[in-house]
Structures are given as C-alpha cells and as structure tokens.
Amino acid sequence: MANETPVSIKVNGKEEQRDVEPRLLLAHFLREDLGLTGTHIGCDTTQCGACTVLIDGKSVKACTVFAVQADGSEVTTIEGVGAEGELHPVQEGFWEEHGLQCGYCTPGMIMSGIHLLNENKNPSEQEIREGISGNFCRCTGYQHIVNAIQYAAKKG
Amino acid sequence: MAVVTPKMIGERIKRREDPRLIQGLGTYVDDIKLPGMLHLAFKRSDIAHGIIKSIDVSEAQSMPGVELVITGAELKEFLPPMPIGTPFPSPDHYSVAVDRVRYQGEPVAVVVAADRYLARDAADAIVVDYEVLPAVIDPEVAMQGQPALVHEAFENNLAVPYVPGGTGFDAEAGTVDNSAVDKAFAEADFTLSQRMMNQRLAPTAMEARGVVAHYEPGKDTLTIWSSTQNPHILKTFVAALTGIPDNQVRAIAPEVGGGFGCKINIYGEDYVAAALSKQLGKPLKWIEDRSEAFQATIHGRGILAYVDICGKNDGKVTGLKIKLIADIGAYNMILTAAIPTLTMLMLNGTYDIPAIRAELTEVFTNKMPTDAYRGAGRPEGTYFVERAMDMVARHLGMDPAEVKRKNFIKADQFPFATQMGAVYDSGDYEKTLDLALKNANWEGLKAERDRAKSEGRLVGLGVSFYVEVCGLGPSASLPTGGWEYSSVTVERSGKVTATTGSSPHGQGNETTFSQMLADQFGIPMSDVTILHGDTGVVKQGIGTFGSRSQAVGGTVLMKAGDKVKDKMARFAAAMLNPNEETDASEMVFQDGTIYFRDAPGNSVTFADVAAYAYVPVPLPEGLDPGLSEQAFWEPSNNTYPYGCHISMIEIDRDTGEPKLLKLIAVDDCGTVVNPLIVEGQIHGGLAQGIGQAMIEEVVYDDDGQLITGSFMDYAMPRATDFPRFELDKTVTPTPVNPLGAKGVGEAGTLGSTPCIVNAAVDALSEFGVTHIDMMLRPEKLWRIINQGGKS
C-alpha cells in the first residue's frame, strides 16, 4: 500500500524489517506480521495489560504503541523470555504457584512481573499488587499471581 | 522396571497445561490463520430501541478489499432465528436485526473484508437511519407496558409473567396454597421487609469472544473454531441453523481464555460466520473487541427482589416471601429464562424454614440479554436470603452466626427436601460454620471491631453461609441432556489417551483428569494425555458449566477407565496364568505393573499387557483385541456444595470509600482431587463476588445507552482491590457420584456478596442503616454517613 512506512524493530534479539501502515498497532504487528501470538489483546482502551511487552526494558502495553513508534527499539515478548528447560524465574513462579488458569492474561502478567522485579528485586506484597495493577486477571483473584512473583523474587 | 506411582488424587499437583501457556504457546482462536481467510466486522446499533428505516451500504461496498456487505433482512433469507434452550415462549431473535433494534450493540449489518482493519473501516461507513422508539429500561416500569413494548406480542413486556414456587405449590396441578405461609406471617413475632437489587454485571473473560468458520464446498463440511465452553452444543446448534448435517460439522474449542458462563451461549456472530463461510466458500474470522463484548456478550444477574422474612424473638425464622423480578434484556438467549428459576430454587438457603413463598416474573427491557454468569442465579438467591437472615440478627440484636446456627438444616436431616423442590444431597453446616468462626477468631474479630468503632472508625463484620446447586445434572434438569462423555484408550505403548466432553477454559481438567487416571491404572501422570474441546476427537459431550467438570466429567472418566481396566485385567490374567480360569477383579494395578492380589511377586508390566492386547497371540477366550472404551453417565441428582464466608471491612468516614480488610472462607465441595486448583477456583470466584459487592455494575442510562462500555467505566477488580484470602475446607462427600466431588467453580461468587454487604451495614450501623444495595460506591456510603442513614 502506498502509505506504508518502513520500520526496523529488534524483537527478541532478531532484527525485523517491514513496511507497515502508520496506524498499525505494535500488538498487531507482533501478532500478525511476525506471528508472535503470545502477546494477547484483551481490550481496546489500554486497561487490561494482556499485550504487555518490554520496549527497551520498560513494560509497555503494545496496543497503545504504533509499530512505527517502536522503530529502532528493542522489543521483548513472552516468546523471548525463556523456554522449557530454561524458564525465566517469573515463568517458573507462575507454574509452581498456580499463577494462571485460562492463561490469557498470563504473558502480559509475566512481562509486568519481570519488569517489576527488574526495578525492585525484593518487593513487598503491596508493591507487587501495585506493580501488576495495570494488568487484569479475571480467573485467579490475583493471590496466586502474587505468590508467583514472590517465588521469582526469592529465586532471584 | 517398575516405577513407584504415589497416589495422585488429593495432591497439590502443578498443572500440565501451564508450560505452553507461560511461554505464550497456547493457541487461542485469534491465533488461528487459514489460507485465504477473510475477516468479519459487525455494524451495530447505536440506539437502544428503534425501527430500521434504511441501511445505506453503498460506500462500504465500494471500498477496496471489501468482499461482501449484508444486512439482517438479507441474512434472514437463509439464516433462521436463533434457537434457545428453555421452554418459555420466546420472540424470534435473528443473528442480525431484521427491521427493528432492541438493544445498543445489536448487529444490523455484516462486512466481509480482506483484513480486520478494512472490515472495521467498511462497517463504520454503513449508514443506518432509525425511527427512534422510547427505551424500556426500568423493569418495574416495563411491567406496566411503559414506555413501550420491546416485543409487540409480549403484553406488558412480560417474558415470563408468573412462576410460583415454595410451600403449598403443587407443580402438577399448578395450584398455590398460601395457608402455611399466611399462618407463619400471622403468628410471627416480627416481619422485616426489604427491596434488594442484585445488579447487572459483565462477565469479562479476558479473552473476548471469537470464531473462525471454514466451510469446504467439495466436502460440504464445516469446521468451526470458537471460544466456547461447550463445542458439542455449538456443533449441534450451528448444524441446525445452517442446514449442514451435524455429522458434517466439527466444532473446536481451542485454548479458551476464560468463560464464566458467557461462552455457553451460541451467539449470532457464530451463526453468521458459519453461514457466510458456506455462502462464500471461504474461511472467515471474527474477533470481538472489548467494547463489543460489553455491549453484545451476555450480562449476568439483574434480578430485583422484594423480600419479607418473619420469625420468633428467639431467632427462629418461620417464614419467607420473595418476589423476584428479572430484568432479562431484549431477547431470550440459550438459558436466559432459566437462570432466575435457579435463584428461586435456592431460596431455601441452608435453613429449615417451614414456609416459603416465591414468585418470579421475567421482563423484557432494551438491554443486552442476561444469561449464565458464574453462579448463574444462585448468587442472587444466596444474596437475598443471607441479607434477610442478617437483617433478622440485626433486628433481634443477636450474633448473625448464631441466627444461622439456630435455623440450619441439621446434619441428620440429609438428604433434605427443601420447600423449593430441591433435594440437598449431604451436609454438616454447623461443622463448617464452627471452623470458619474458629479460623476467623470470631470473638476476637468482634472485639477488634468494637474497639475500632469506639475509636470512631467505621469497621464492620459480615458472615454468610451459602449452598449452591452444582454438578448439573440429571437430564431432566438440562435441555441438552445432563450427562457427560469420556473415552479411555490404553495405547500399544502402555501410554493412556483419554477424551472428555468437559471442555475446559482454565479449570485444569488436563491435570485433574490425569491425576485420576494415574491412580486408576497405577501409572505415572506423565503417561496420560487428556484430549478435549474438539468434536472430531471427542465423540460426544455436553460441556463445562454449572461446576460439573469434576462431579460429572470426572465420574464418567472413571467409568470409561473402569471398563478398559476390566478388559486389561483379563489380558493380564491370561498372561500370568494362561491355563487357568482366573478372577480378573482380583488384579491389582500398581507402579506400572499388574498382578494377582495374593501374588504380588509375580507381575507383568502395564506396557507388556498393552502390547499383548493389540497383538493377542493367543487370543484369550472371550476377549476381543484392543483396549479402548467409552462411557456416558449422568448423575441421579445435582450436588449441593456449601460454605461459610466471613469478612471485615472499613469505610472511610470522610470519603465513604470501603476497604476490604479480611476475607475468611471455609468451603465444602466434597472430595478434592487437586487442592491447588480448588483454591484457585475459590480465589477467582471470591474476586468476582467481591467485585460485584464493591465496584462492578453494568449501567444503562434512561435512553438505553451503555454507560459502562469499556474498562474505563466498568470497574474490573485489580490486584490492589483484595486482601490475602484465608481459605480452609471441610470435606463432606456427595453420595451422588462415586468420587464424592460436588463442584467448586462458582462457590466463591455465592458467599462473598452478602458477606461483604452484611459487613458494610454493620460498619454503618450507627447511622441506622439496615440495607445497602450493591455495589458499595463510595458516594452512596458517604450519603449514608452524611444524610442520616438514607442511601
């Protein structure tokens, strides 16, 4: 299409170059153009946090960023944080502590948890609850998610 | 080599579902891409009530990338009205409105385009001209036939004019004898009356709805992926409506991102995707966005009650009258009309009340229809009864826990036939109450509250006791049939593959069902695979709702497992003792081996027996090759789990803002297969119940505009809204199934709402308040504090 703009974004360590519509959301770019479907979309008003990714190390809701705005930055999605056998401690915490049920909010919740622990290695329960308050979960009542992040914090 | 297989049932086993989900490798419906797939978008009504005068699709149709634009009137030619699952009279409900819209968000036209951005652009370009009609919003006004009729054929907007129930109601004769109820109220020491609203809620599964439909013309087959709780019901309904035979339809529930009841329904968008895929011969995808979900996915609750309760001054409740008015919205969905009847069924609560009269009226309004939302009718009933019981305690100046105890159905009264026609299976309510009071340190909490109050703080305590109907149920209680289906196959390798009609969306069935089969066969859990959610793989099924997975789905899994085990035992016996007739029931399956009970030293491995069963040379007499069996099973009755919740809240005297300080719950769901998963279910239910009590409410304005149409306006609970929940359990198995499991998925939503409102009333007792309608908006509480008890 005529109005497409080139972007170059490093996603999970790999340089990705595409021509995109200026209105294309980063969340759709990751999901549709790159096939990274672990980033979920749960709302259209930037409340739910299911699409949380890290951009240059900061947690960001990928539905609130246009792909063109991420041009030149480094993006980490759930697919880039750990794999079976070498899970990230936050992923491991979610598994050990039953921090998920349907799993839909989980990738975004894990990314927020990673960011939280990057900023604060030893958060209190209240700090954890505040740290994930930009992420909705309808299944768990959050208690096991708090436990999961505490598990990861303990593991360091 | 034999492996030692510890008993798995009852253990805190971490879930087998999680590795894929924590890596972002789950496949939800929006993750499915098919070659040549097109996208749907729906043009929706932006008014609540009106006649469609014209629809101009010309601009939309001419946009590049648009394949088709079609209106409701055009779709009606090949897509009949949607079926429902209740016996009440119902107006035609088309997938897309034909000539009149009845709620904001009702579809009026459909676009098919090359991608989802284009489809939305084209839908926005459709222009609809309406003759606006008055919106019917208040159900009590609607019952007077004002300000308009939602459906011309339903006088006074009465969807269900009158359903009686309770003491003296003869269902067969259709007669009501009020003498016992009248006598109870005439002879009572006191009567308390209260109007109570159980407000509308939005289910808000984190994954909204979505569907991919793929019709293949050469084969006349349809494969439909949908975010559903019950793919087999989806298959049946879609087949019926599209005219594709049901043996040519395959429905798949991929990873489903939460349901909470709202994904039981088959919605217009599912039917449209299927029908248009058939018409175009191309795969189609529709993904609901959150704004659409608020408007056009079913709502829950929405029941108003007029409650009268009477009793003696010693705390004994002698009579209850409850008049229910259900604001069901614009149409009947699959279970819409049935949900309030579950409210009625549970009005006996956990009490031996000698006289109860209930009446139910269901009313059409210009709102999204209501249907099953976690608890589905029972939280409403629990709320009304438990608020009324608390009012009795407050009136008499008695401890609310002691009023409950005085009126409880006693342990030796089970099975207990209620005034409402239910037969409670088992229970020991006092035991559960005692444990909850002990865990809460009830006397200490009361002292703490009194101390806080003496310091001028507004602190209150609430206690509630619930019973719910679960494990649905005998076929007489469900229009789809109340059974469940399973198959169990021991593969040639000795691995086990099971299928289940219980189609989970977060419940962890792959884990709990693997635990069960591991115990049954004496093999490691990792040797078991559970398949679900695909009608091409799971031959039959009903689905996951009404807290039935473990009680019904788990039981039928055991039944299918038993059949295979019995056959496998006979193969094993033939291997161990080829020349003698042996009793296969004496075979023990343990640690990956099979042996005679009295000869454990002489065993064969599970894997060797499996291999033999598929190449049976020689074939034992009376046996056919192979190890694969299936089972159907339905319970003889529902199950009735129960529990006690206690809360402490504080309300800010200056701002009216409430804060939940403590939530103590003791639940009894019978046998627990995996305590970790059960705790997760209770936490989730509590969060939804606390959300209802404190912050959630679907609001329409007088014109029928949805005020709470996004997460900016609908208060979805966050992690900071909750304290750490303190759980415990009692275990009273049900006699209804051999596992003894009752179900727990909805439990948390039942006890929590009255528990919290009771606490709020307690906190504000100094202002003379006796009832506060949910939710506990700070402004409402501030008015009570500042305006002499009036909310």
GROMACS .gro file of N, CA, C and O in nm, chain B residues 378-458:
model
  324
  534ARG      N    1  -2.778  -1.859   4.134
  534ARG     CA    2  -2.762  -1.897   4.276
  534ARG      C    3  -2.702  -1.786   4.361
  534ARG      O    4  -2.744  -1.769   4.478
  535PRO      N    5  -2.605  -1.708   4.310
  535PRO     CA    6  -2.555  -1.597   4.393
  535PRO      C    7  -2.667  -1.498   4.427
  535PRO      O    8  -2.668  -1.443   4.538
  536GLU      N    9  -2.758  -1.478   4.333
  536GLU     CA   10  -2.869  -1.386   4.359
  536GLU      C   11  -2.954  -1.439   4.474
  536GLU      O   12  -2.988  -1.367   4.569
  537GLY      N   13  -2.989  -1.568   4.466
  537GLY     CA   14  -3.071  -1.629   4.571
  537GLY      C   15  -3.001  -1.625   4.706
  537GLY      O   16  -3.061  -1.590   4.809
  538THR      N   17  -2.873  -1.660   4.705
  538THR     CA   18  -2.795  -1.659   4.829
  538THR      C   19  -2.793  -1.519   4.889
  538THR      O   20  -2.809  -1.500   5.009
  539TYR      N   21  -2.773  -1.421   4.800
  539TYR     CA   22  -2.764  -1.282   4.846
  539TYR      C   23  -2.894  -1.240   4.916
  539TYR      O   24  -2.892  -1.186   5.026
  540PHE      N   25  -3.009  -1.269   4.853
  540PHE     CA   26  -3.136  -1.226   4.911
  540PHE      C   27  -3.159  -1.295   5.047
  540PHE      O   28  -3.198  -1.230   5.145
  541VAL      N   29  -3.135  -1.425   5.052
  541VAL     CA   30  -3.160  -1.499   5.176
  541VAL      C   31  -3.063  -1.456   5.286
  541VAL      O   32  -3.103  -1.432   5.400
  542GLU      N   33  -2.937  -1.443   5.248
  542GLU     CA   34  -2.835  -1.411   5.350
  542GLU      C   35  -2.845  -1.266   5.399
  542GLU      O   36  -2.811  -1.236   5.513
  543ARG      N   37  -2.887  -1.177   5.310
  543ARG     CA   38  -2.914  -1.041   5.358
  543ARG      C   39  -3.032  -1.043   5.455
  543ARG      O   40  -3.030  -0.977   5.559
  544ALA      N   41  -3.135  -1.118   5.421
  544ALA     CA   42  -3.255  -1.123   5.507
  544ALA      C   43  -3.221  -1.185   5.643
  544ALA      O   44  -3.265  -1.135   5.747
  545MET      N   45  -3.141  -1.291   5.642
  545MET     CA   46  -3.102  -1.354   5.769
  545MET      C   47  -3.022  -1.256   5.855
  545MET      O   48  -3.034  -1.253   5.977
  546ASP      N   49  -2.939  -1.176   5.788
  546ASP     CA   50  -2.860  -1.078   5.862
  546ASP      C   51  -2.949  -0.969   5.920
  546ASP      O   52  -2.924  -0.919   6.030
  547MET      N   53  -3.054  -0.934   5.845
  547MET     CA   54  -3.148  -0.834   5.896
  547MET      C   55  -3.219  -0.884   6.022
  547MET      O   56  -3.245  -0.808   6.115
  548VAL      N   57  -3.248  -1.015   6.021
  548VAL     CA   58  -3.312  -1.075   6.139
  548VAL      C   59  -3.219  -1.063   6.259
  548VAL      O   60  -3.260  -1.020   6.369
  549ALA      N   61  -3.093  -1.097   6.240
  549ALA     CA   62  -2.996  -1.091   6.350
  549ALA      C   63  -2.984  -0.948   6.402
  549ALA      O   64  -2.984  -0.924   6.524
  550ARG      N   65  -2.977  -0.852   6.308
  550ARG     CA   66  -2.962  -0.712   6.348
  550ARG      C   67  -3.088  -0.664   6.423
  550ARG      O   68  -3.078  -0.596   6.524
  551HIS      N   69  -3.206  -0.707   6.374
  551HIS     CA   70  -3.332  -0.669   6.437
  551HIS      C   71  -3.339  -0.722   6.581
  551HIS      O   72  -3.386  -0.651   6.672
  552LEU      N   73  -3.291  -0.845   6.599
  552LEU     CA   74  -3.302  -0.907   6.730
  552LEU      C   75  -3.181  -0.878   6.819
  552LEU      O   76  -3.179  -0.918   6.936
  553GLY      N   77  -3.079  -0.814   6.761
  553GLY     CA   78  -2.958  -0.790   6.838
  553GLY      C   79  -2.881  -0.917   6.867
  553GLY      O   80  -2.811  -0.928   6.968
  554MET      N   81  -2.896  -1.015   6.781
  554MET     CA   82  -2.827  -1.143   6.801
  554MET      C   83  -2.702  -1.151   6.711
  554MET      O   84  -2.692  -1.080   6.611
  555ASP      N   85  -2.611  -1.239   6.747
  555ASP     CA   86  -2.495  -1.267   6.663
  555ASP      C   87  -2.545  -1.334   6.534
  555ASP      O   88  -2.615  -1.435   6.540
  556PRO      N   89  -2.509  -1.279   6.416
  556PRO     CA   90  -2.561  -1.337   6.292
  556PRO      C   91  -2.522  -1.483   6.274
  556PRO      O   92  -2.598  -1.561   6.214
  557ALA      N   93  -2.407  -1.520   6.324
  557ALA     CA   94  -2.365  -1.660   6.312
  557ALA      C   95  -2.458  -1.751   6.393
  557ALA      O   96  -2.489  -1.863   6.352
  558GLU      N   97  -2.503  -1.701   6.507
  558GLU     CA   98  -2.590  -1.783   6.592
  558GLU      C   99  -2.731  -1.792   6.534
  558GLU      O  100  -2.800  -1.894   6.552
  559VAL      N  101  -2.777  -1.688   6.465
  559VAL     CA  102  -2.907  -1.696   6.397
  559VAL      C  103  -2.901  -1.804   6.289
  559VAL      O  104  -2.995  -1.883   6.272
  560LYS      N  105  -2.790  -1.810   6.219
  560LYS     CA  106  -2.774  -1.914   6.117
  560LYS      C  107  -2.779  -2.053   6.182
  560LYS      O  108  -2.852  -2.142   6.140
  561ARG      N  109  -2.699  -2.066   6.287
  561ARG     CA  110  -2.692  -2.196   6.355
  561ARG      C  111  -2.831  -2.241   6.401
  561ARG      O  112  -2.867  -2.357   6.386
  562LYS      N  113  -2.906  -2.149   6.454
  562LYS     CA  114  -3.038  -2.183   6.508
  562LYS      C  115  -3.133  -2.233   6.399
  562LYS      O  116  -3.222  -2.312   6.425
  563ASN      N  117  -3.112  -2.184   6.278
  563ASN     CA  118  -3.205  -2.218   6.169
  563ASN      C  119  -3.152  -2.322   6.070
  563ASN      O  120  -3.223  -2.363   5.979
  564PHE      N  121  -3.025  -2.363   6.089
  564PHE     CA  122  -2.964  -2.458   5.995
  564PHE      C  123  -3.045  -2.587   5.978
  564PHE      O  124  -3.104  -2.638   6.075
  565ILE      N  125  -3.039  -2.642   5.857
  565ILE     CA  126  -3.075  -2.782   5.836
  565ILE      C  127  -2.966  -2.862   5.908
  565ILE      O  128  -2.846  -2.835   5.890
  566LYS      N  129  -3.006  -2.957   5.990
  566LYS     CA  130  -2.908  -3.030   6.072
  566LYS      C  131  -2.848  -3.147   5.994
  566LYS      O  132  -2.909  -3.198   5.899
  567ALA      N  133  -2.729  -3.188   6.037
  567ALA     CA  134  -2.656  -3.292   5.964
  567ALA      C  135  -2.739  -3.420   5.948
  567ALA      O  136  -2.727  -3.490   5.847
  568ASP      N  137  -2.824  -3.450   6.049
  568ASP     CA  138  -2.901  -3.576   6.041
  568ASP      C  139  -3.029  -3.561   5.957
  568ASP      O  140  -3.107  -3.655   5.946
  569GLN      N  141  -3.050  -3.444   5.898
  569GLN     CA  142  -3.170  -3.425   5.814
  569GLN      C  143  -3.144  -3.452   5.666
  569GLN      O  144  -3.235  -3.440   5.584
  570PHE      N  145  -3.017  -3.485   5.629
  570PHE     CA  146  -2.986  -3.510   5.488
  570PHE      C  147  -3.013  -3.655   5.451
  570PHE      O  148  -2.990  -3.742   5.533
  571PRO      N  149  -3.057  -3.684   5.328
  571PRO     CA  150  -3.093  -3.588   5.223
  571PRO      C  151  -3.215  -3.506   5.264
  571PRO      O  152  -3.309  -3.559   5.321
  572PHE      N  153  -3.210  -3.375   5.231
  572PHE     CA  154  -3.312  -3.283   5.280
  572PHE      C  155  -3.393  -3.228   5.163
  572PHE      O  156  -3.340  -3.166   5.072
  573ALA      N  157  -3.524  -3.253   5.166
  573ALA     CA  158  -3.613  -3.200   5.061
  573ALA      C  159  -3.655  -3.059   5.101
  573ALA      O  160  -3.717  -3.039   5.205
  574THR      N  161  -3.618  -2.961   5.018
  574THR     CA  162  -3.646  -2.822   5.053
  574THR      C  163  -3.788  -2.782   5.012
  574THR      O  164  -3.854  -2.851   4.934
  575GLN      N  165  -3.829  -2.666   5.061
  575GLN     CA  166  -3.961  -2.611   5.023
  575GLN      C  167  -3.963  -2.575   4.875
  575GLN      O  168  -4.070  -2.560   4.816
  576MET      N  169  -3.845  -2.560   4.815
  576MET     CA  170  -3.838  -2.515   4.677
  576MET      C  171  -3.826  -2.631   4.578
  576MET      O  172  -3.812  -2.609   4.458
  577GLY      N  173  -3.828  -2.753   4.629
  577GLY     CA  174  -3.827  -2.869   4.540
  577GLY      C  175  -3.690  -2.930   4.515
  577GLY      O  176  -3.677  -3.023   4.436
  578ALA      N  177  -3.586  -2.877   4.579
  578ALA     CA  178  -3.453  -2.938   4.567
  578ALA      C  179  -3.438  -3.046   4.674
  578ALA      O  180  -3.505  -3.042   4.777
  579VAL      N  181  -3.349  -3.142   4.647
  579VAL     CA  182  -3.314  -3.240   4.749
  579VAL      C  183  -3.163  -3.227   4.773
  579VAL      O  184  -3.082  -3.269   4.691
  580TYR      N  185  -3.127  -3.162   4.885
  580TYR     CA  186  -2.986  -3.143   4.917
  580TYR      C  187  -2.925  -3.279   4.952
  580TYR      O  188  -2.979  -3.354   5.033
  581ASP      N  189  -2.809  -3.306   4.890
  581ASP     CA  190  -2.753  -3.441   4.899
  581ASP      C  191  -2.688  -3.472   5.033
  581ASP      O  192  -2.712  -3.577   5.092
  582SER      N  193  -2.601  -3.382   5.080
  582SER     CA  194  -2.531  -3.411   5.206
  582SER      C  195  -2.480  -3.280   5.264
  582SER      O  196  -2.462  -3.182   5.192
  583GLY      N  197  -2.455  -3.280   5.393
  583GLY     CA  198  -2.403  -3.158   5.454
  583GLY      C  199  -2.391  -3.168   5.604
  583GLY      O  200  -2.458  -3.250   5.668
  584ASP      N  201  -2.300  -3.087   5.656
  584ASP     CA  202  -2.288  -3.069   5.800
  584ASP      C  203  -2.251  -2.921   5.820
  584ASP      O  204  -2.134  -2.886   5.832
  585TYR      N  205  -2.354  -2.839   5.815
  585TYR     CA  206  -2.332  -2.694   5.809
  585TYR      C  207  -2.268  -2.640   5.936
  585TYR      O  208  -2.185  -2.549   5.931
  586GLU      N  209  -2.306  -2.696   6.049
  586GLU     CA  210  -2.251  -2.644   6.176
  586GLU      C  211  -2.101  -2.663   6.183
  586GLU      O  212  -2.028  -2.578   6.234
  587LYS      N  213  -2.056  -2.778   6.132
  587LYS     CA  214  -1.913  -2.807   6.134
  587LYS      C  215  -1.836  -2.700   6.055
  587LYS      O  216  -1.731  -2.651   6.098
  588THR      N  217  -1.891  -2.665   5.940
  588THR     CA  218  -1.825  -2.565   5.855
  588THR      C  219  -1.831  -2.427   5.919
  588THR      O  220  -1.732  -2.353   5.918
  589LEU      N  221  -1.945  -2.393   5.976
  589LEU     CA  222  -1.958  -2.265   6.046
  589LEU      C  223  -1.858  -2.256   6.160
  589LEU      O  224  -1.789  -2.154   6.178
  590ASP      N  225  -1.850  -2.365   6.238
  590ASP     CA  226  -1.759  -2.364   6.353
  590ASP      C  227  -1.614  -2.342   6.309
  590ASP      O  228  -1.539  -2.267   6.372
  591LEU      N  229  -1.575  -2.409   6.200
  591LEU     CA  230  -1.437  -2.394   6.153
  591LEU      C  231  -1.411  -2.252   6.105
  591LEU      O  232  -1.306  -2.194   6.131
  592ALA      N  233  -1.511  -2.196   6.036
  592ALA     CA  234  -1.493  -2.058   5.987
  592ALA      C  235  -1.481  -1.961   6.105
  592ALA      O  236  -1.396  -1.872   6.104
  593LEU      N  237  -1.565  -1.978   6.206
  593LEU     CA  238  -1.561  -1.889   6.323
  593LEU      C  239  -1.428  -1.904   6.395
  593LEU      O  240  -1.368  -1.806   6.440
  594LYS      N  241  -1.380  -2.027   6.401
  594LYS     CA  242  -1.251  -2.052   6.467
  594LYS      C  243  -1.138  -1.988   6.387
  594LYS      O  244  -1.053  -1.917   6.443
  595ASN      N  245  -1.136  -2.012   6.255
  595ASN     CA  246  -1.029  -1.957   6.172
  595ASN      C  247  -1.029  -1.804   6.174
  595ASN      O  248  -0.924  -1.741   6.165
  596ALA      N  249  -1.149  -1.747   6.183
  596ALA     CA  250  -1.159  -1.600   6.183
  596ALA      C  251  -1.128  -1.543   6.321
  596ALA      O  252  -1.110  -1.423   6.334
  597ASN      N  253  -1.122  -1.630   6.420
  597ASN     CA  254  -1.117  -1.583   6.559
  597ASN      C  255  -1.233  -1.486   6.581
  597ASN      O  256  -1.215  -1.369   6.612
  598TRP      N  257  -1.353  -1.536   6.562
  598TRP     CA  258  -1.476  -1.455   6.554
  598TRP      C  259  -1.494  -1.364   6.675
  598TRP      O  260  -1.521  -1.244   6.660
  599GLU      N  261  -1.474  -1.422   6.793
  599GLU     CA  262  -1.493  -1.337   6.913
  599GLU      C  263  -1.387  -1.227   6.917
  599GLU      O  264  -1.417  -1.113   6.951
  600GLY      N  265  -1.265  -1.264   6.879
  600GLY     CA  266  -1.157  -1.166   6.875
  600GLY      C  267  -1.183  -1.058   6.771
  600GLY      O  268  -1.158  -0.939   6.795
  601LEU      N  269  -1.236  -1.100   6.656
  601LEU     CA  270  -1.269  -1.004   6.549
  601LEU      C  271  -1.376  -0.907   6.595
  601LEU      O  272  -1.370  -0.787   6.567
  602LYS      N  273  -1.474  -0.961   6.666
  602LYS     CA  274  -1.582  -0.874   6.715
  602LYS      C  275  -1.526  -0.770   6.812
  602LYS      O  276  -1.563  -0.652   6.808
  603ALA      N  277  -1.434  -0.815   6.898
  603ALA     CA  278  -1.373  -0.722   6.993
  603ALA      C  279  -1.292  -0.616   6.918
  603ALA      O  280  -1.294  -0.497   6.954
  604GLU      N  281  -1.223  -0.661   6.812
  604GLU     CA  282  -1.144  -0.568   6.732
  604GLU      C  283  -1.234  -0.463   6.665
  604GLU      O  284  -1.202  -0.344   6.662
  605ARG      N  285  -1.347  -0.512   6.611
  605ARG     CA  286  -1.443  -0.419   6.550
  605ARG      C  287  -1.494  -0.318   6.653
  605ARG      O  288  -1.500  -0.198   6.628
  606ASP      N  289  -1.530  -0.370   6.770
  606ASP     CA  290  -1.587  -0.281   6.873
  606ASP      C  291  -1.485  -0.177   6.917
  606ASP      O  292  -1.519  -0.060   6.938
  607ARG      N  293  -1.360  -0.221   6.926
  607ARG     CA  294  -1.253  -0.128   6.965
  607ARG      C  295  -1.238  -0.019   6.858
  607ARG      O  296  -1.230   0.099   6.888
  608ALA      N  297  -1.238  -0.064   6.731
  608ALA     CA  298  -1.224   0.032   6.620
  608ALA      C  299  -1.340   0.131   6.622
  608ALA      O  300  -1.322   0.252   6.604
  609LYS      N  301  -1.460   0.078   6.645
  609LYS     CA  302  -1.578   0.166   6.646
  609LYS      C  303  -1.569   0.267   6.760
  609LYS      O  304  -1.608   0.383   6.743
  610SER      N  305  -1.517   0.220   6.873
  610SER     CA  306  -1.508   0.311   6.987
  610SER      C  307  -1.406   0.421   6.960
  610SER      O  308  -1.410   0.528   7.021
  611GLU      N  309  -1.316   0.394   6.862
  611GLU     CA  310  -1.220   0.498   6.824
  611GLU      C  311  -1.275   0.586   6.712
  611GLU      O  312  -1.205   0.669   6.656
  612GLY      N  313  -1.401   0.561   6.675
  612GLY     CA  314  -1.463   0.643   6.572
  612GLY      C  315  -1.445   0.590   6.431
  612GLY      O  316  -1.485   0.654   6.334
  613ARG      N  317  -1.381   0.473   6.417
  613ARG     CA  318  -1.363   0.415   6.284
  613ARG      C  319  -1.487   0.335   6.246
  613ARG      O  320  -1.556   0.278   6.331
  614LEU      N  321  -1.516   0.331   6.115
  614LEU     CA  322  -1.635   0.259   6.066
  614LEU      C  323  -1.592   0.121   6.017
  614LEU      O  324  -1.560   0.101   5.900
   0.00000   0.00000   0.00000
